[in-house]
PDB file of C-alpha atoms in Angstrom:
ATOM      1  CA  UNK A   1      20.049  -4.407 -49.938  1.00  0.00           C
ATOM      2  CA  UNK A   2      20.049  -1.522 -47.413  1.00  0.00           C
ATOM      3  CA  UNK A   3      22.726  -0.697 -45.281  1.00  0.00           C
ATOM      4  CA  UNK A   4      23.616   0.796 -41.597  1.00  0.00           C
ATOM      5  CA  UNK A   5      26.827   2.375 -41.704  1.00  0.00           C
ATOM      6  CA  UNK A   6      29.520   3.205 -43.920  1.00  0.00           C
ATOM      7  CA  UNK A   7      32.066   0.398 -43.814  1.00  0.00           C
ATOM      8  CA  UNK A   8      28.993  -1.402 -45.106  1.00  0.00           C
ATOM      9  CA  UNK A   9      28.622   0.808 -47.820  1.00  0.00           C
ATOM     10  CA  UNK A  10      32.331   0.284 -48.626  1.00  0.00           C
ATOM     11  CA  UNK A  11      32.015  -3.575 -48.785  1.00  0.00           C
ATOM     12  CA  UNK A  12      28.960  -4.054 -50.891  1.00  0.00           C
ATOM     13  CA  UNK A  13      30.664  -1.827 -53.472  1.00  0.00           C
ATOM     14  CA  UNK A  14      33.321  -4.140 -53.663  1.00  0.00           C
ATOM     15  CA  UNK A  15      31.313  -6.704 -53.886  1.00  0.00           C
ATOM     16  CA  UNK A  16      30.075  -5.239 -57.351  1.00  0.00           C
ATOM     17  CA  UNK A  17      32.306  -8.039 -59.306  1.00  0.00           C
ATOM     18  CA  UNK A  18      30.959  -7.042 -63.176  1.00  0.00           C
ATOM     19  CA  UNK A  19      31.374  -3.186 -62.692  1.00  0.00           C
ATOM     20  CA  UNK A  20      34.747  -3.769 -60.544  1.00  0.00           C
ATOM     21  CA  UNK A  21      36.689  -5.296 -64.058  1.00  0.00           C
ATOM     22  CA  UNK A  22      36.780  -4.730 -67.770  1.00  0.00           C
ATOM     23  CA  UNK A  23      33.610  -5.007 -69.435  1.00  0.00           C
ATOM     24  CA  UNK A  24      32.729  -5.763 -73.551  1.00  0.00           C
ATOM     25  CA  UNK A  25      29.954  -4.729 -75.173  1.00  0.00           C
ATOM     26  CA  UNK A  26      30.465  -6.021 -78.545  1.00  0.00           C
ATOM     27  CA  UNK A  27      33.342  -3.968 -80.182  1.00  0.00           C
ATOM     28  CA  UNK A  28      33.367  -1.714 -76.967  1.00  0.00           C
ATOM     29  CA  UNK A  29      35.231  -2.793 -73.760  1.00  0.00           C
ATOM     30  CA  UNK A  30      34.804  -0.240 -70.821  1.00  0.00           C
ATOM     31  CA  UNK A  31      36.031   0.253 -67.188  1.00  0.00           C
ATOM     32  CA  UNK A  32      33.891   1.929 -64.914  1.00  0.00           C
ATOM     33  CA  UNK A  33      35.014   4.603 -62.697  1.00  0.00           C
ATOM     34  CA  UNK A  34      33.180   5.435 -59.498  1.00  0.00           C
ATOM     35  CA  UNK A  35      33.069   9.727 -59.956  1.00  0.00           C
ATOM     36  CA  UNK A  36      31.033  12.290 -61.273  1.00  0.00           C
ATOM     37  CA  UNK A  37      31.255  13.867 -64.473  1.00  0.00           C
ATOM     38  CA  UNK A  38      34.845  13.213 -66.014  1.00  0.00           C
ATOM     39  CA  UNK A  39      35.570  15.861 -69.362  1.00  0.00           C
ATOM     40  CA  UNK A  40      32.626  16.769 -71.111  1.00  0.00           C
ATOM     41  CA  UNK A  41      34.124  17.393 -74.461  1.00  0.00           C
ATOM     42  CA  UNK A  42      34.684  12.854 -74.319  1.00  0.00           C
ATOM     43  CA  UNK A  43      30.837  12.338 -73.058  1.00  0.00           C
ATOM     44  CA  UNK A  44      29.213  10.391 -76.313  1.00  0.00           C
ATOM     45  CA  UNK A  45      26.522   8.855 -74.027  1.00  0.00           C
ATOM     46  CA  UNK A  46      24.149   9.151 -71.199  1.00  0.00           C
ATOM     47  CA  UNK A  47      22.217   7.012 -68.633  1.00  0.00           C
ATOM     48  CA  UNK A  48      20.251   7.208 -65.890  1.00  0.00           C
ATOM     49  CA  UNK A  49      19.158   4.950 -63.256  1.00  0.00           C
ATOM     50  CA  UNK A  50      15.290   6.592 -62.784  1.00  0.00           C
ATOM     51  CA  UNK A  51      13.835   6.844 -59.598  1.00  0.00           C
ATOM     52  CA  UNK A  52      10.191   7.720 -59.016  1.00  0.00           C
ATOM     53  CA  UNK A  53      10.210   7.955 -55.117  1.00  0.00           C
ATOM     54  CA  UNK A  54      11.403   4.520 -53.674  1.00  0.00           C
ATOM     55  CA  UNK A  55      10.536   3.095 -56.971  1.00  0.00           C
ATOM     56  CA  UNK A  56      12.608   1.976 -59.857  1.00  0.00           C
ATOM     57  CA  UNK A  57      11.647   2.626 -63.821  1.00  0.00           C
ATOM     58  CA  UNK A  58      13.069  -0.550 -65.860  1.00  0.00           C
ATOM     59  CA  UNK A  59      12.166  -0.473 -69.009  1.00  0.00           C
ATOM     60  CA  UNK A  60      11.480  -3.725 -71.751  1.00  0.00           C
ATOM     61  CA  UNK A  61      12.236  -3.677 -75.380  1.00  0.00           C
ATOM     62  CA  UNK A  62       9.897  -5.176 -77.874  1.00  0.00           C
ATOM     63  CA  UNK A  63      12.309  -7.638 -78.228  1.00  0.00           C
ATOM     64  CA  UNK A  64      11.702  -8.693 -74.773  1.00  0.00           C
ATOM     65  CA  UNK A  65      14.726  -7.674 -73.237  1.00  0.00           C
ATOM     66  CA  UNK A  66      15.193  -5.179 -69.861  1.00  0.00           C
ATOM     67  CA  UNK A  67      17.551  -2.426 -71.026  1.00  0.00           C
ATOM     68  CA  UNK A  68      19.146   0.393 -69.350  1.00  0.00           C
ATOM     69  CA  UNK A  69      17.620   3.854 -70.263  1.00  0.00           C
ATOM     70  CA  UNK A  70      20.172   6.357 -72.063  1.00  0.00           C
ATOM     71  CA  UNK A  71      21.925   6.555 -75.350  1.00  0.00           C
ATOM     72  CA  UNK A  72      23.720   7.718 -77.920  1.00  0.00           C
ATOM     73  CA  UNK A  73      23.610  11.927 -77.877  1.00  0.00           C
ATOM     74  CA  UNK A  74      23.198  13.878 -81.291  1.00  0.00           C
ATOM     75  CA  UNK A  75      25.692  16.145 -82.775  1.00  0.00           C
ATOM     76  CA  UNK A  76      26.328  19.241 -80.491  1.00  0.00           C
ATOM     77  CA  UNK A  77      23.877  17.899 -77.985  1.00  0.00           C
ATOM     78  CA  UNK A  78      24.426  18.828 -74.357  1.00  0.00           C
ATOM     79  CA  UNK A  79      24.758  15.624 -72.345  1.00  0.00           C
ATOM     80  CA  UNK A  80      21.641  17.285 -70.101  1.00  0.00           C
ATOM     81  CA  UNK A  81      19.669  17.918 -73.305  1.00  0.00           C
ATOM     82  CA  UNK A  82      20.455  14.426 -74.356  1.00  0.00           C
ATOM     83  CA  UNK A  83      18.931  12.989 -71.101  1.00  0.00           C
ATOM     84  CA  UNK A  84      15.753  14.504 -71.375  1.00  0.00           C
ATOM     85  CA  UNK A  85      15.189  13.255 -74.956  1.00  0.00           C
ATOM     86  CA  UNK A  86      16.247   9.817 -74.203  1.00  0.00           C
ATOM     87  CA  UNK A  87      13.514  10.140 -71.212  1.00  0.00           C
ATOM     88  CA  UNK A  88      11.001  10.800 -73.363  1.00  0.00           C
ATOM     89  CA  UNK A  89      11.828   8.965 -76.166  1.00  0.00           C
ATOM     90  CA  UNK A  90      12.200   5.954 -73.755  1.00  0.00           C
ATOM     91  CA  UNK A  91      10.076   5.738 -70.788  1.00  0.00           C
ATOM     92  CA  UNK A  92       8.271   9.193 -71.480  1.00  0.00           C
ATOM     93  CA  UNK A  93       9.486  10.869 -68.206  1.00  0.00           C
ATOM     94  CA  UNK A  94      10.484  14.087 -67.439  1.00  0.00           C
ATOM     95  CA  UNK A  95      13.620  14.790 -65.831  1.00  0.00           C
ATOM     96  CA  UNK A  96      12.923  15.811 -62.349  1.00  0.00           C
ATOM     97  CA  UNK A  97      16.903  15.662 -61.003  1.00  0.00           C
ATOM     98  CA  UNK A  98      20.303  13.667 -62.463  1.00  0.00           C
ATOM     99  CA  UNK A  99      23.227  12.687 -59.777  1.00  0.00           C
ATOM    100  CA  UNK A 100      26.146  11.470 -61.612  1.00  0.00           C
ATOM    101  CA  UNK A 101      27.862   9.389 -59.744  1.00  0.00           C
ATOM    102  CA  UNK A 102      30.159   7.196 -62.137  1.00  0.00           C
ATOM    103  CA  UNK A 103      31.438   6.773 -65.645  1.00  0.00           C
ATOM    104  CA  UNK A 104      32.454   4.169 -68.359  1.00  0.00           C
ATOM    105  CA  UNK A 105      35.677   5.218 -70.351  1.00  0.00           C
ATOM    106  CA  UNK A 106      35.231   3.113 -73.335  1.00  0.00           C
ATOM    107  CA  UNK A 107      37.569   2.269 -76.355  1.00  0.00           C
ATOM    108  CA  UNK A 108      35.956   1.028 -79.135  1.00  0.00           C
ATOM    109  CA  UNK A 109      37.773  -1.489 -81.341  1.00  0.00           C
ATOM    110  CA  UNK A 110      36.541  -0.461 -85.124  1.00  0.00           C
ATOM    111  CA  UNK A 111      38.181   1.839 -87.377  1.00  0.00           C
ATOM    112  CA  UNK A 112      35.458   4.710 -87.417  1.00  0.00           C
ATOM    113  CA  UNK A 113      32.625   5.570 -84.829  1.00  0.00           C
ATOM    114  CA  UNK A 114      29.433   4.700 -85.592  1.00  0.00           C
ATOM    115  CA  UNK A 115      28.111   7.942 -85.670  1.00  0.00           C
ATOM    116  CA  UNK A 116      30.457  10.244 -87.134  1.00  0.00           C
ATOM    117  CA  UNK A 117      30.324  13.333 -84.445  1.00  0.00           C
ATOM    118  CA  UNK A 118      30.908  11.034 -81.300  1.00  0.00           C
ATOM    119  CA  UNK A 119      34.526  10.749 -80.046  1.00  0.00           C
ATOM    120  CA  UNK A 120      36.849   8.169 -81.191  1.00  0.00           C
ATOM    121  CA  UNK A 121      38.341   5.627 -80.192  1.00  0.00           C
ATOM    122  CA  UNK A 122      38.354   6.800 -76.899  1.00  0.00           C
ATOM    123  CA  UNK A 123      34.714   8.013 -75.187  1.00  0.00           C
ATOM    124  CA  UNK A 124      32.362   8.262 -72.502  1.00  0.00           C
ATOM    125  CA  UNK A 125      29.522   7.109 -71.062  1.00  0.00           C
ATOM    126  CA  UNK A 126      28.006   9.088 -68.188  1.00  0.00           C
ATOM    127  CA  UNK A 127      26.286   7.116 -65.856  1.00  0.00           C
ATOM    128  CA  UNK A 128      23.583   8.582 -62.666  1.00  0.00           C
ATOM    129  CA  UNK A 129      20.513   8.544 -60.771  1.00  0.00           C
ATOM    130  CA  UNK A 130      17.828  10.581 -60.873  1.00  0.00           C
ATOM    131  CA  UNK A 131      14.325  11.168 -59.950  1.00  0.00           C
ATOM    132  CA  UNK A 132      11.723  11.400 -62.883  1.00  0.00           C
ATOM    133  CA  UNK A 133       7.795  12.222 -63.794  1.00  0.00           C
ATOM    134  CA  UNK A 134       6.355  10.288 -65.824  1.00  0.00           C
ATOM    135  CA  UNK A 135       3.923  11.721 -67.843  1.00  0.00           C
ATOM    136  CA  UNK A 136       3.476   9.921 -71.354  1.00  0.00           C
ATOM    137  CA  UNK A 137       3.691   6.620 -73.004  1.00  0.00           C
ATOM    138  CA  UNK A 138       7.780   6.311 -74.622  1.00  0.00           C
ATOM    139  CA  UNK A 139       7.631   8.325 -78.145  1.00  0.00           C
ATOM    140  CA  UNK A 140       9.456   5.128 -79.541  1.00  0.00           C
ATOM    141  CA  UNK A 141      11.104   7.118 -82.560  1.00  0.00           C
ATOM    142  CA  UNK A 142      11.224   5.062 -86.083  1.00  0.00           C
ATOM    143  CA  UNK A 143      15.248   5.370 -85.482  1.00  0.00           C
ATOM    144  CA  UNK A 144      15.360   4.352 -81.756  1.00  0.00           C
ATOM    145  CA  UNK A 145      15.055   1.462 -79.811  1.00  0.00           C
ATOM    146  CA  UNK A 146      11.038   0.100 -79.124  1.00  0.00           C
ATOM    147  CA  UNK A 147      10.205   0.153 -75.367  1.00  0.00           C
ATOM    148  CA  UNK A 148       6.853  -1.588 -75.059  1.00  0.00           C
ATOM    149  CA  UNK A 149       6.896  -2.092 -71.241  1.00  0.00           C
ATOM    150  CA  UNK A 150       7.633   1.018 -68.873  1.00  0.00           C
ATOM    151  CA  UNK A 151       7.338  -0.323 -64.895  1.00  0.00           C
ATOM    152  CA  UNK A 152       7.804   1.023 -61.379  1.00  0.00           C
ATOM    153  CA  UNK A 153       9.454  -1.814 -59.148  1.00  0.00           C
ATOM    154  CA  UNK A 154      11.482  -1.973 -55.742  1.00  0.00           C
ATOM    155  CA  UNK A 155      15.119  -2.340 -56.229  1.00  0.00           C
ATOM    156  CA  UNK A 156      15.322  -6.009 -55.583  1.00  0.00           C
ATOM    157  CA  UNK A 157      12.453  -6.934 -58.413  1.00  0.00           C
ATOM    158  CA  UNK A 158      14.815  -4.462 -61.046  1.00  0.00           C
ATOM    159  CA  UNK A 159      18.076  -6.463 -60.055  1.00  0.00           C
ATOM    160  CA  UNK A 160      16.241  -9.680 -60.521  1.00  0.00           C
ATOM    161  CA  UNK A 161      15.054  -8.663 -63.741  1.00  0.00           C
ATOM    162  CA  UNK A 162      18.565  -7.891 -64.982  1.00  0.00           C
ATOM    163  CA  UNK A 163      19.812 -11.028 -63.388  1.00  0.00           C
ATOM    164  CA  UNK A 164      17.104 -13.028 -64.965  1.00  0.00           C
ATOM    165  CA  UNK A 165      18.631 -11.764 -68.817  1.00  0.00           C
ATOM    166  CA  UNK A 166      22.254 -12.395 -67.390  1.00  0.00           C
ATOM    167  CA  UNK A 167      22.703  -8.715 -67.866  1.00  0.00           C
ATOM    168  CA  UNK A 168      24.802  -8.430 -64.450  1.00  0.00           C
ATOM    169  CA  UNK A 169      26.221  -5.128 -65.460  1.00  0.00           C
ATOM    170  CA  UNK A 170      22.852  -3.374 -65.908  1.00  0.00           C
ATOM    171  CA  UNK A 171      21.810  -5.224 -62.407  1.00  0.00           C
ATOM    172  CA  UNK A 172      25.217  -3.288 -60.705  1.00  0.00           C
ATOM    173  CA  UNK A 173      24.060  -0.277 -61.775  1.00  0.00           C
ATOM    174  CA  UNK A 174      21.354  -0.567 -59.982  1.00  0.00           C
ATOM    175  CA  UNK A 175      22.572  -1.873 -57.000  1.00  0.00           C
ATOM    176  CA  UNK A 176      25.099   1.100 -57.289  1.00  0.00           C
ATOM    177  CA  UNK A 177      22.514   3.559 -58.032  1.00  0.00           C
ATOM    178  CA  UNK A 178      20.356   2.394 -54.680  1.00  0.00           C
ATOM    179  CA  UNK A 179      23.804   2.587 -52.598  1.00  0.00           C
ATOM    180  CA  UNK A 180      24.869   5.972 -53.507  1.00  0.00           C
ATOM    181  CA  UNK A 181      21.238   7.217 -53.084  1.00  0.00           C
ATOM    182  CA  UNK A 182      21.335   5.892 -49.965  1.00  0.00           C
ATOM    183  CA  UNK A 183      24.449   6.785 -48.189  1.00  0.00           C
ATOM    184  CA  UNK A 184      23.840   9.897 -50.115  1.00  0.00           C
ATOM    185  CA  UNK A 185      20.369  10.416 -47.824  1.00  0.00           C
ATOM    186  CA  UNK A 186      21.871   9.476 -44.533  1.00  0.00           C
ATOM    187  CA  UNK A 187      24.982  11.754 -44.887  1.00  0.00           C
ATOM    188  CA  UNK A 188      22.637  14.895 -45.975  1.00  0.00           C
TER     189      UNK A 188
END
């Protein structure tokens, strides 16, 4: 997973085959886009890739699936303000530092959002990396999804994990995540 220069850098990104076409989530299909933050005012949700030094937080639902930490924000919410509840609310972390580094412009295929003060049809989701604290157990509200497992691992256990589920688009993000942070750290 580590690299040594940047033409490798360049070539494991395109070796990112999920993230590199059209994806569906259900009644969503995205494309990702490999940039920071694209217009704020089309931002409906947030993720993070959390880092706790060379560590990795995945997260497991109750349900017994490995999900990607984020969500939905609230009406009038700041995208930043949204990150910091999901944190909590998921893996009950503090936000230490968030590096966007890539977005999803979605289009969703229903006739109405599913939360009335999110963009529509057209939206995004902000996607980045960023070093947390974590200091509680997840709040787990009544409305939210229930996180029952909160874990530290190396990158290579978290892609494995996503891998294992068949989610290969949360398992990108991770390799992407680990890439940019990288390259980022030997160009600084």
């Amino acid at each position: 997973m580590h690299t040594h220069n940047n033409s490798q850098y360049q070539d494991q990104l395109q070796q990112l085959a999920t993230l590199s076409g059209s994806i569906c989530w259900g009644t969503v299909t995205a494309r990702f886009c490999l940039d920071g933050v694209p217009d704020e005012h089309l931002i409906s949700n947030i993720s993070i890739i959390p880092v706790v030094g060379d560590q990795y937080v995945v997260m497991q639902l109750e349900d017994g699936r490995w999900e990607l930490i984020g969500g939905t924000l609230e009406p009038e919410e700041h995208y930043m303000d949204g990150l910091r509840r999901e944190l909590l609310e998921e893996i009950g972390a503090e936000l230490i530092s968030y590096h966007p580094f890539g977005h999803f412009q979605c289009t969703s295929t229903l006739e109405a959002p599913y939360r009335a003060h999110i963009p529509h049809p057209h939206f995004v989701r902000l996607l980045g990396y960023g070093e947390v604290k974590l200091v509680s157990k997840p709040l787990n509200p009544e409305d939210g999804e229930q996180v029952s497992v909160v874990e530290l691992v190396d990158i290579d256990e978290a892609v494995r994990r996503f891998e294992e589920i068949g989610r290969h688009d949360i398992a990108e993000m991770y390799k992407l995540a680990h890439l940019v942070r990288w390259n980022r750290g030997q160009n600084s």
